[in-house]
Amino acid sequence: QVQLVESGGGLVQPGGSLRLSCAASGSLFSIAAMGWYRQAPGKQRELVASITVGGSTKYADSVKARFTISRDNAKNTVFLQMNSLKPEDTDVYYCNAEILRRMAGPKFNYWGQGTQVTVSS
């Protein structure tokens, strides 16, 4: 079985920073793309940022120039550095990973349990 474990959420004032981490563990061969999504109650989950195994990144327009996604392939970990946080960034943030469980096998999509980020004064 594969698990994604997130950490780093919390309460921060507007203009502040947080760093989210997500580590994959378990029976996996390799990880393709990794990413962060967020979801507010009653709304669809939306992409915040993604990163390929080669390091190519993609960001939602609302977070460009404020958030930075990175990964440590040796540790199967993805990070999201969030700066200049705004109240509208308040959401539950979910880690996502496309994981191959064996060489040349299919990719499976895995999700973390979610971590709450609250931006408020």
CSV table of N, CA, C and O in Angstrom, one decimal:
chain,number,residue,atom,x,y,z
A,1,GLN,N,0.8,-1.2,0.0
A,1,GLN,CA,0.0,0.0,0.0
A,1,GLN,C,0.9,1.2,0.0
A,1,GLN,O,2.0,1.2,0.4
A,2,VAL,N,0.3,2.3,-0.6
A,2,VAL,CA,1.1,3.6,-0.6
A,2,VAL,C,0.3,4.6,0.2
A,2,VAL,O,-0.9,4.7,0.2
A,3,GLN,N,1.1,5.4,0.9
A,3,GLN,CA,0.5,6.5,1.7
A,3,GLN,C,1.2,7.8,1.4
A,3,GLN,O,2.4,7.9,1.1
A,4,LEU,N,0.4,8.9,1.4
A,4,LEU,CA,0.9,10.3,1.3
A,4,LEU,C,0.6,11.0,2.6
A,4,LEU,O,-0.6,11.0,3.0
A,5,VAL,N,1.6,11.4,3.3
A,5,VAL,CA,1.4,12.1,4.6
A,5,VAL,C,1.8,13.5,4.5
A,5,VAL,O,3.0,13.8,4.2
A,6,GLU,N,0.9,14.4,4.8
A,6,GLU,CA,1.1,15.9,4.6
A,6,GLU,C,1.4,16.5,6.0
A,6,GLU,O,1.0,15.9,7.0
A,7,SER,N,2.1,17.6,6.0
A,7,SER,CA,2.4,18.3,7.2
A,7,SER,C,2.6,19.8,6.9
A,7,SER,O,2.9,20.1,5.7
A,8,GLY,N,2.5,20.7,7.9
A,8,GLY,CA,2.9,22.0,7.7
A,8,GLY,C,1.7,23.0,7.6
A,8,GLY,O,2.0,24.2,7.5
A,9,GLY,N,0.5,22.6,7.6
A,9,GLY,CA,-0.6,23.5,7.6
A,9,GLY,C,-0.8,24.2,9.0
A,9,GLY,O,-0.1,24.0,9.9
A,10,GLY,N,-1.7,25.2,9.0
A,10,GLY,CA,-1.9,25.9,10.2
A,10,GLY,C,-2.6,27.2,10.0
A,10,GLY,O,-3.1,27.5,8.9
A,11,LEU,N,-2.5,28.1,11.1
A,11,LEU,CA,-3.1,29.4,11.0
A,11,LEU,C,-1.9,30.4,10.9
A,11,LEU,O,-0.9,30.4,11.6
A,12,VAL,N,-2.1,31.4,9.9
A,12,VAL,CA,-1.1,32.4,9.7
A,12,VAL,C,-1.8,33.7,9.4
A,12,VAL,O,-3.0,33.7,8.9
A,13,GLN,N,-1.2,34.8,9.7
A,13,GLN,CA,-1.8,36.1,9.4
A,13,GLN,C,-1.6,36.5,7.9
A,13,GLN,O,-0.6,36.0,7.3
A,14,PRO,N,-2.4,37.3,7.4
A,14,PRO,CA,-2.2,37.8,6.0
A,14,PRO,C,-0.8,38.3,5.8
A,14,PRO,O,-0.3,39.1,6.7
A,15,GLY,N,-0.2,38.0,4.7
A,15,GLY,CA,1.1,38.4,4.4
A,15,GLY,C,2.2,37.4,4.9
A,15,GLY,O,3.4,37.6,4.6
A,16,GLY,N,1.8,36.5,5.7
A,16,GLY,CA,2.7,35.5,6.3
A,16,GLY,C,3.0,34.3,5.3
A,16,GLY,O,2.6,34.3,4.1
A,17,SER,N,3.8,33.4,5.8
A,17,SER,CA,4.3,32.3,5.0
A,17,SER,C,4.0,30.9,5.7
A,17,SER,O,4.0,30.9,7.0
A,18,LEU,N,3.8,29.9,4.9
A,18,LEU,CA,3.8,28.5,5.4
A,18,LEU,C,4.5,27.6,4.4
A,18,LEU,O,4.5,28.0,3.2
A,19,ARG,N,5.0,26.5,4.9
A,19,ARG,CA,5.6,25.5,4.0
A,19,ARG,C,4.9,24.2,4.2
A,19,ARG,O,5.0,23.6,5.4
A,20,LEU,N,4.3,23.6,3.2
A,20,LEU,CA,3.7,22.3,3.3
A,20,LEU,C,4.6,21.3,2.8
A,20,LEU,O,5.4,21.5,1.8
A,21,SER,N,4.6,20.1,3.4
A,21,SER,CA,5.4,19.0,2.9
A,21,SER,C,4.5,17.8,2.8
A,21,SER,O,3.4,17.6,3.4
A,22,CYS,N,4.8,16.9,1.8
A,22,CYS,CA,4.1,15.7,1.6
A,22,CYS,C,5.1,14.6,1.2
A,22,CYS,O,5.8,14.7,0.2
A,23,ALA,N,5.1,13.5,2.0
A,23,ALA,CA,6.0,12.4,1.8
A,23,ALA,C,5.2,11.1,1.4
A,23,ALA,O,4.3,10.8,2.1
A,24,ALA,N,5.7,10.5,0.4
A,24,ALA,CA,5.1,9.3,-0.1
A,24,ALA,C,5.9,8.1,0.5
A,24,ALA,O,7.1,8.1,0.5
A,25,SER,N,5.2,7.1,0.9
A,25,SER,CA,5.9,5.9,1.4
A,25,SER,C,5.1,4.6,1.1
A,25,SER,O,3.9,4.7,0.7
A,26,GLY,N,5.7,3.5,1.3
A,26,GLY,CA,5.0,2.2,1.0
A,26,GLY,C,5.6,1.5,-0.2
A,26,GLY,O,6.7,1.8,-0.6
A,27,SER,N,4.8,0.7,-0.8
A,27,SER,CA,5.2,-0.1,-1.9
A,27,SER,C,5.1,0.6,-3.2
A,27,SER,O,4.1,0.6,-3.9
A,28,LEU,N,6.1,1.4,-3.6
A,28,LEU,CA,6.1,2.1,-4.8
A,28,LEU,C,7.4,2.0,-5.6
A,28,LEU,O,8.5,1.8,-4.9
A,29,PHE,N,7.4,2.0,-6.9
A,29,PHE,CA,8.6,1.9,-7.7
A,29,PHE,C,9.1,3.3,-8.1
A,29,PHE,O,10.3,3.6,-7.9
A,30,SER,N,8.2,4.2,-8.5
A,30,SER,CA,8.7,5.5,-8.8
A,30,SER,C,7.4,6.5,-8.8
A,30,SER,O,6.3,6.0,-8.8
A,31,ILE,N,7.7,7.8,-8.8
A,31,ILE,CA,6.7,8.8,-8.8
A,31,ILE,C,6.8,9.7,-10.0
A,31,ILE,O,7.9,10.2,-10.2
A,32,ALA,N,5.7,9.8,-10.7
A,32,ALA,CA,5.8,10.7,-11.9
A,32,ALA,C,5.4,12.1,-11.4
A,32,ALA,O,6.2,12.7,-10.5
A,33,ALA,N,4.4,12.7,-11.8
A,33,ALA,CA,4.0,14.1,-11.4
A,33,ALA,C,3.5,14.1,-9.9
A,33,ALA,O,3.0,13.1,-9.4
A,34,MET,N,3.8,15.2,-9.2
A,34,MET,CA,3.3,15.4,-7.9
A,34,MET,C,2.7,16.8,-7.9
A,34,MET,O,3.1,17.7,-8.7
A,35,GLY,N,1.7,17.0,-7.0
A,35,GLY,CA,1.1,18.3,-7.0
A,35,GLY,C,0.3,18.6,-5.7
A,35,GLY,O,0.2,17.8,-4.8
A,36,TRP,N,-0.1,19.8,-5.6
A,36,TRP,CA,-1.0,20.3,-4.5
A,36,TRP,C,-2.3,20.9,-5.1
A,36,TRP,O,-2.3,21.6,-6.1
A,37,TYR,N,-3.3,20.5,-4.5
A,37,TYR,CA,-4.7,20.9,-4.8
A,37,TYR,C,-5.3,21.6,-3.5
A,37,TYR,O,-4.8,21.3,-2.4
A,38,ARG,N,-6.3,22.3,-3.7
A,38,ARG,CA,-7.0,22.9,-2.5
A,38,ARG,C,-8.5,22.8,-2.8
A,38,ARG,O,-9.0,22.9,-4.0
A,39,GLN,N,-9.3,22.8,-1.7
A,39,GLN,CA,-10.7,22.7,-1.8
A,39,GLN,C,-11.4,23.3,-0.6
A,39,GLN,O,-11.1,23.1,0.5
A,40,ALA,N,-12.3,24.2,-1.0
A,40,ALA,CA,-13.2,24.9,0.1
A,40,ALA,C,-14.5,24.1,0.2
A,40,ALA,O,-14.9,23.4,-0.8
A,41,PRO,N,-15.2,24.2,1.3
A,41,PRO,CA,-16.5,23.5,1.4
A,41,PRO,C,-17.4,23.8,0.3
A,41,PRO,O,-17.6,25.0,0.0
A,42,GLY,N,-18.0,22.8,-0.3
A,42,GLY,CA,-19.0,23.1,-1.3
A,42,GLY,C,-18.4,23.4,-2.7
A,42,GLY,O,-19.2,23.7,-3.6
A,43,LYS,N,-17.1,23.4,-2.8
A,43,LYS,CA,-16.5,23.8,-4.1
A,43,LYS,C,-15.6,22.6,-4.6
A,43,LYS,O,-15.3,21.7,-3.9
A,44,GLN,N,-15.3,22.7,-5.9
A,44,GLN,CA,-14.5,21.7,-6.5
A,44,GLN,C,-13.1,21.8,-6.1
A,44,GLN,O,-12.6,22.9,-5.8
A,45,ARG,N,-12.4,20.7,-6.1
A,45,ARG,CA,-10.9,20.7,-5.8
A,45,ARG,C,-10.2,21.3,-7.0
A,45,ARG,O,-10.5,21.0,-8.1
A,46,GLU,N,-9.3,22.2,-6.7
A,46,GLU,CA,-8.6,22.9,-7.8
A,46,GLU,C,-7.1,22.7,-7.7
A,46,GLU,O,-6.6,22.7,-6.6
A,47,LEU,N,-6.4,22.7,-8.8
A,47,LEU,CA,-5.0,22.6,-8.9
A,47,LEU,C,-4.4,23.9,-8.4
A,47,LEU,O,-4.7,25.0,-8.8
A,48,VAL,N,-3.4,23.8,-7.4
A,48,VAL,CA,-2.6,24.9,-7.0
A,48,VAL,C,-1.3,24.9,-7.7
A,48,VAL,O,-0.9,26.0,-8.3
A,49,ALA,N,-0.6,23.8,-7.7
A,49,ALA,CA,0.7,23.7,-8.4
A,49,ALA,C,1.0,22.3,-8.6
A,49,ALA,O,0.6,21.4,-7.9
A,50,SER,N,1.8,22.0,-9.7
A,50,SER,CA,2.3,20.7,-10.0
A,50,SER,C,3.7,20.7,-10.4
A,50,SER,O,4.2,21.7,-10.9
A,51,ILE,N,4.4,19.5,-10.3
A,51,ILE,CA,5.8,19.4,-10.7
A,51,ILE,C,6.0,18.0,-11.3
A,51,ILE,O,5.6,17.0,-10.7
A,52,THR,N,6.7,18.0,-12.4
A,52,THR,CA,7.1,16.7,-13.0
A,52,THR,C,8.4,16.1,-12.3
A,52,THR,O,9.0,16.8,-11.6
A,53,VAL,N,8.7,14.9,-12.6
A,53,VAL,CA,9.9,14.3,-12.1
A,53,VAL,C,11.1,15.1,-12.5
A,53,VAL,O,12.1,15.1,-11.8
A,54,GLY,N,11.0,15.7,-13.7
A,54,GLY,CA,12.2,16.5,-14.2
A,54,GLY,C,12.2,17.9,-13.7
A,54,GLY,O,13.2,18.6,-14.0
A,55,GLY,N,11.2,18.3,-12.9
A,55,GLY,CA,11.2,19.6,-12.3
A,55,GLY,C,10.4,20.7,-13.0
A,55,GLY,O,10.4,21.8,-12.6
A,56,SER,N,9.7,20.3,-14.1
A,56,SER,CA,8.8,21.3,-14.8
A,56,SER,C,7.6,21.6,-13.9
A,56,SER,O,7.0,20.7,-13.3
A,57,THR,N,7.3,22.9,-13.8
A,57,THR,CA,6.2,23.3,-12.8
A,57,THR,C,5.1,24.0,-13.5
A,57,THR,O,5.2,24.5,-14.6
A,58,LYS,N,3.9,23.9,-12.9
A,58,LYS,CA,2.7,24.6,-13.4
A,58,LYS,C,2.0,25.2,-12.1
A,58,LYS,O,2.0,24.6,-11.1
A,59,TYR,N,1.5,26.4,-12.3
A,59,TYR,CA,0.8,27.1,-11.2
A,59,TYR,C,-0.5,27.6,-11.6
A,59,TYR,O,-0.7,28.1,-12.7
A,60,ALA,N,-1.5,27.7,-10.6
A,60,ALA,CA,-2.7,28.4,-10.8
A,60,ALA,C,-2.4,29.9,-10.9
A,60,ALA,O,-1.5,30.4,-10.2
A,61,ASP,N,-3.1,30.6,-11.7
A,61,ASP,CA,-2.8,32.0,-11.9
A,61,ASP,C,-2.9,32.8,-10.5
A,61,ASP,O,-2.1,33.7,-10.3
A,62,SER,N,-3.8,32.3,-9.6
A,62,SER,CA,-4.0,33.0,-8.4
A,62,SER,C,-2.8,32.9,-7.4
A,62,SER,O,-2.7,33.7,-6.4
A,63,VAL,N,-1.9,32.0,-7.7
A,63,VAL,CA,-0.8,31.8,-6.7
A,63,VAL,C,0.6,32.1,-7.4
A,63,VAL,O,1.6,32.0,-6.7
A,64,LYS,N,0.6,32.4,-8.7
A,64,LYS,CA,1.9,32.6,-9.3
A,64,LYS,C,2.6,33.8,-8.6
A,64,LYS,O,2.0,34.7,-8.2
A,65,ALA,N,3.9,33.6,-8.5
A,65,ALA,CA,4.8,34.6,-7.9
A,65,ALA,C,4.7,34.6,-6.4
A,65,ALA,O,5.5,35.3,-5.7
A,66,ARG,N,3.8,33.9,-5.8
A,66,ARG,CA,3.7,33.8,-4.4
A,66,ARG,C,4.0,32.4,-3.8
A,66,ARG,O,4.6,32.3,-2.7
A,67,PHE,N,3.6,31.4,-4.6
A,67,PHE,CA,3.9,30.0,-4.1
A,67,PHE,C,5.0,29.4,-5.0
A,67,PHE,O,5.1,29.7,-6.2
A,68,THR,N,5.7,28.5,-4.4
A,68,THR,CA,6.8,27.7,-5.1
A,68,THR,C,6.7,26.2,-4.8
A,68,THR,O,6.7,25.9,-3.6
A,69,ILE,N,6.5,25.4,-5.8
A,69,ILE,CA,6.5,24.0,-5.6
A,69,ILE,C,7.9,23.4,-5.9
A,69,ILE,O,8.6,23.9,-6.8
A,70,SER,N,8.3,22.4,-5.1
A,70,SER,CA,9.6,21.7,-5.3
A,70,SER,C,9.5,20.3,-4.8
A,70,SER,O,8.5,19.9,-4.2
A,71,ARG,N,10.4,19.5,-5.2
A,71,ARG,CA,10.4,18.1,-4.8
A,71,ARG,C,11.8,17.6,-4.5
A,71,ARG,O,12.8,18.0,-5.1
A,72,ASP,N,11.9,16.6,-3.7
A,72,ASP,CA,13.1,15.8,-3.4
A,72,ASP,C,12.8,14.4,-3.8
A,72,ASP,O,12.2,13.6,-3.1
A,73,ASN,N,13.3,14.0,-5.0
A,73,ASN,CA,13.0,12.7,-5.6
A,73,ASN,C,13.6,11.6,-4.8
A,73,ASN,O,13.0,10.5,-4.7
A,74,ALA,N,14.8,11.9,-4.1
A,74,ALA,CA,15.4,10.8,-3.3
A,74,ALA,C,14.6,10.5,-2.1
A,74,ALA,O,14.6,9.3,-1.6
A,75,LYS,N,13.8,11.4,-1.6
A,75,LYS,CA,13.0,11.2,-0.4
A,75,LYS,C,11.5,11.1,-0.7
A,75,LYS,O,10.6,11.1,0.2
A,76,ASN,N,11.1,11.1,-2.0
A,76,ASN,CA,9.7,11.0,-2.4
A,76,ASN,C,8.8,12.0,-1.8
A,76,ASN,O,7.7,11.7,-1.3
A,77,THR,N,9.3,13.2,-1.7
A,77,THR,CA,8.7,14.3,-1.0
A,77,THR,C,8.5,15.5,-1.9
A,77,THR,O,9.3,15.8,-2.7
A,78,VAL,N,7.3,16.1,-1.8
A,78,VAL,CA,7.0,17.4,-2.5
A,78,VAL,C,6.7,18.5,-1.4
A,78,VAL,O,6.2,18.2,-0.4
A,79,PHE,N,7.1,19.7,-1.8
A,79,PHE,CA,6.9,20.8,-0.9
A,79,PHE,C,6.1,21.9,-1.6
A,79,PHE,O,6.1,22.0,-2.8
A,80,LEU,N,5.5,22.7,-0.8
A,80,LEU,CA,4.8,23.9,-1.3
A,80,LEU,C,5.1,25.1,-0.4
A,80,LEU,O,4.7,25.1,0.8
A,81,GLN,N,6.0,26.0,-0.8
A,81,GLN,CA,6.3,27.2,-0.1
A,81,GLN,C,5.3,28.3,-0.4
A,81,GLN,O,5.2,28.6,-1.6
A,82,MET,N,4.6,28.7,0.5
A,82,MET,CA,3.5,29.7,0.3
A,82,MET,C,3.9,31.0,1.0
A,82,MET,O,4.0,31.0,2.2
A,83,ASN,N,4.1,32.1,0.2
A,83,ASN,CA,4.4,33.4,0.7
A,83,ASN,C,3.3,34.4,0.4
A,83,ASN,O,2.5,34.1,-0.4
A,84,SER,N,3.4,35.5,1.1
A,84,SER,CA,2.4,36.6,0.9
A,84,SER,C,0.9,36.0,0.9
A,84,SER,O,0.1,36.3,0.0
A,85,LEU,N,0.7,35.2,1.9
A,85,LEU,CA,-0.6,34.6,2.0
A,85,LEU,C,-1.8,35.5,2.2
A,85,LEU,O,-1.6,36.6,2.9
A,86,LYS,N,-2.9,35.2,1.5
A,86,LYS,CA,-4.1,36.1,1.6
A,86,LYS,C,-5.2,35.3,2.2
A,86,LYS,O,-5.2,34.0,2.2
A,87,PRO,N,-6.2,35.9,2.8
A,87,PRO,CA,-7.4,35.2,3.3
A,87,PRO,C,-8.0,34.3,2.3
A,87,PRO,O,-8.5,33.2,2.7
A,88,GLU,N,-8.0,34.6,1.1
A,88,GLU,CA,-8.7,33.8,0.1
A,88,GLU,C,-7.8,32.5,-0.2
A,88,GLU,O,-8.3,31.6,-1.0
A,89,ASP,N,-6.7,32.4,0.4
A,89,ASP,CA,-5.9,31.1,0.3
A,89,ASP,C,-6.4,30.1,1.3
A,89,ASP,O,-5.9,29.0,1.3
A,90,THR,N,-7.3,30.5,2.2
A,90,THR,CA,-7.8,29.6,3.2
A,90,THR,C,-8.5,28.4,2.5
A,90,THR,O,-9.5,28.7,1.8
A,91,ASP,N,-8.1,27.2,2.8
A,91,ASP,CA,-8.6,26.0,2.2
A,91,ASP,C,-8.0,24.8,2.9
A,91,ASP,O,-7.1,24.9,3.7
A,92,VAL,N,-8.5,23.6,2.5
A,92,VAL,CA,-7.8,22.4,2.8
A,92,VAL,C,-7.0,22.1,1.6
A,92,VAL,O,-7.5,22.1,0.5
A,93,TYR,N,-5.7,21.8,1.9
A,93,TYR,CA,-4.7,21.6,0.8
A,93,TYR,C,-4.4,20.1,0.8
A,93,TYR,O,-4.2,19.4,1.8
A,94,TYR,N,-4.5,19.5,-0.4
A,94,TYR,CA,-4.3,18.1,-0.6
A,94,TYR,C,-3.1,17.8,-1.5
A,94,TYR,O,-2.9,18.4,-2.5
A,95,CYS,N,-2.3,16.9,-1.1
A,95,CYS,CA,-1.1,16.4,-1.9
A,95,CYS,C,-1.6,15.3,-2.9
A,95,CYS,O,-2.5,14.5,-2.5
A,96,ASN,N,-1.1,15.3,-4.1
A,96,ASN,CA,-1.4,14.3,-5.1
A,96,ASN,C,-0.1,13.8,-5.7
A,96,ASN,O,0.8,14.5,-5.9
A,97,ALA,N,-0.1,12.5,-6.0
A,97,ALA,CA,1.0,11.9,-6.7
A,97,ALA,C,0.6,10.8,-7.7
A,97,ALA,O,-0.3,10.0,-7.3
A,98,GLU,N,1.3,10.8,-8.8
A,98,GLU,CA,1.0,9.7,-9.8
A,98,GLU,C,2.2,8.7,-9.5
A,98,GLU,O,3.3,9.0,-9.8
A,99,ILE,N,1.8,7.5,-9.1
A,99,ILE,CA,2.7,6.5,-8.6
A,99,ILE,C,2.7,5.3,-9.5
A,99,ILE,O,1.6,4.7,-9.8
A,100,LEU,N,3.9,4.8,-9.8
A,100,LEU,CA,4.0,3.5,-10.5
A,100,LEU,C,4.4,2.5,-9.4
A,100,LEU,O,5.4,2.8,-8.6
A,101,ARG,N,3.7,1.4,-9.2
A,101,ARG,CA,4.0,0.5,-8.2
A,101,ARG,C,5.0,-0.6,-8.7
A,101,ARG,O,5.5,-1.4,-7.9
A,102,ARG,N,5.2,-0.7,-10.0
A,102,ARG,CA,6.2,-1.6,-10.5
A,102,ARG,C,6.8,-1.0,-11.8
A,102,ARG,O,6.1,-0.2,-12.5
A,103,MET,N,7.9,-1.5,-12.3
A,103,MET,CA,8.6,-1.0,-13.5
A,103,MET,C,7.6,-1.2,-14.7
A,103,MET,O,7.1,-2.3,-14.8
A,104,ALA,N,7.4,-0.2,-15.5
A,104,ALA,CA,6.6,-0.2,-16.7
A,104,ALA,C,5.1,-0.5,-16.4
A,104,ALA,O,4.3,-0.9,-17.2
A,105,GLY,N,4.8,-0.4,-15.1
A,105,GLY,CA,3.4,-0.6,-14.7
A,105,GLY,C,2.5,0.7,-15.0
A,105,GLY,O,3.0,1.7,-15.4
A,106,PRO,N,1.2,0.6,-14.7
A,106,PRO,CA,0.4,1.7,-14.9
A,106,PRO,C,0.6,2.7,-13.7
A,106,PRO,O,1.1,2.4,-12.7
A,107,LYS,N,0.2,4.0,-14.0
A,107,LYS,CA,0.2,5.0,-12.9
A,107,LYS,C,-1.1,5.0,-12.2
A,107,LYS,O,-2.2,4.9,-12.7
A,108,PHE,N,-1.0,5.1,-10.9
A,108,PHE,CA,-2.1,5.3,-10.0
A,108,PHE,C,-2.1,6.6,-9.3
A,108,PHE,O,-1.0,7.1,-8.9
A,109,ASN,N,-3.2,7.2,-9.1
A,109,ASN,CA,-3.4,8.5,-8.5
A,109,ASN,C,-3.6,8.3,-7.0
A,109,ASN,O,-4.6,7.6,-6.6
A,110,TYR,N,-2.8,8.9,-6.2
A,110,TYR,CA,-2.9,8.9,-4.8
A,110,TYR,C,-3.1,10.3,-4.2
A,110,TYR,O,-2.5,11.2,-4.7
A,111,TRP,N,-3.9,10.3,-3.1
A,111,TRP,CA,-4.1,11.6,-2.4
A,111,TRP,C,-3.7,11.5,-0.9
A,111,TRP,O,-3.9,10.5,-0.3
A,112,GLY,N,-3.3,12.7,-0.4
A,112,GLY,CA,-3.0,12.8,1.0
A,112,GLY,C,-4.4,13.0,1.7
A,112,GLY,O,-5.4,13.2,1.1
A,113,GLN,N,-4.3,13.1,3.1
A,113,GLN,CA,-5.5,13.3,3.9
A,113,GLN,C,-6.0,14.7,3.9
A,113,GLN,O,-7.1,15.0,4.4
A,114,GLY,N,-5.2,15.6,3.5
A,114,GLY,CA,-5.5,17.0,3.5
A,114,GLY,C,-5.0,17.7,4.8
A,114,GLY,O,-4.9,17.1,5.9
A,115,THR,N,-4.6,19.0,4.6
A,115,THR,CA,-4.1,19.8,5.7
A,115,THR,C,-4.7,21.2,5.6
A,115,THR,O,-4.8,21.8,4.6
A,116,GLN,N,-5.2,21.7,6.8
A,116,GLN,CA,-6.0,22.9,6.8
A,116,GLN,C,-5.0,24.1,6.8
A,116,GLN,O,-4.1,24.1,7.6
A,117,VAL,N,-5.2,25.0,5.9
A,117,VAL,CA,-4.5,26.3,5.9
A,117,VAL,C,-5.5,27.4,6.1
A,117,VAL,O,-6.4,27.5,5.3
A,118,THR,N,-5.3,28.2,7.1
A,118,THR,CA,-6.2,29.3,7.5
A,118,THR,C,-5.4,30.6,7.5
A,118,THR,O,-4.4,30.7,8.3
A,119,VAL,N,-5.8,31.6,6.7
A,119,VAL,CA,-5.1,32.9,6.7
A,119,VAL,C,-6.1,33.9,7.3
A,119,VAL,O,-7.1,34.2,6.7
A,120,SER,N,-5.8,34.4,8.4
A,120,SER,CA,-6.7,35.3,9.1
A,120,SER,C,-5.9,36.1,10.2
A,120,SER,O,-5.0,35.7,10.7
A,121,SER,N,-6.4,37.3,10.4
A,121,SER,CA,-5.8,38.2,11.4
A,121,SER,C,-6.6,38.1,12.7
A,121,SER,O,-6.3,38.7,13.7
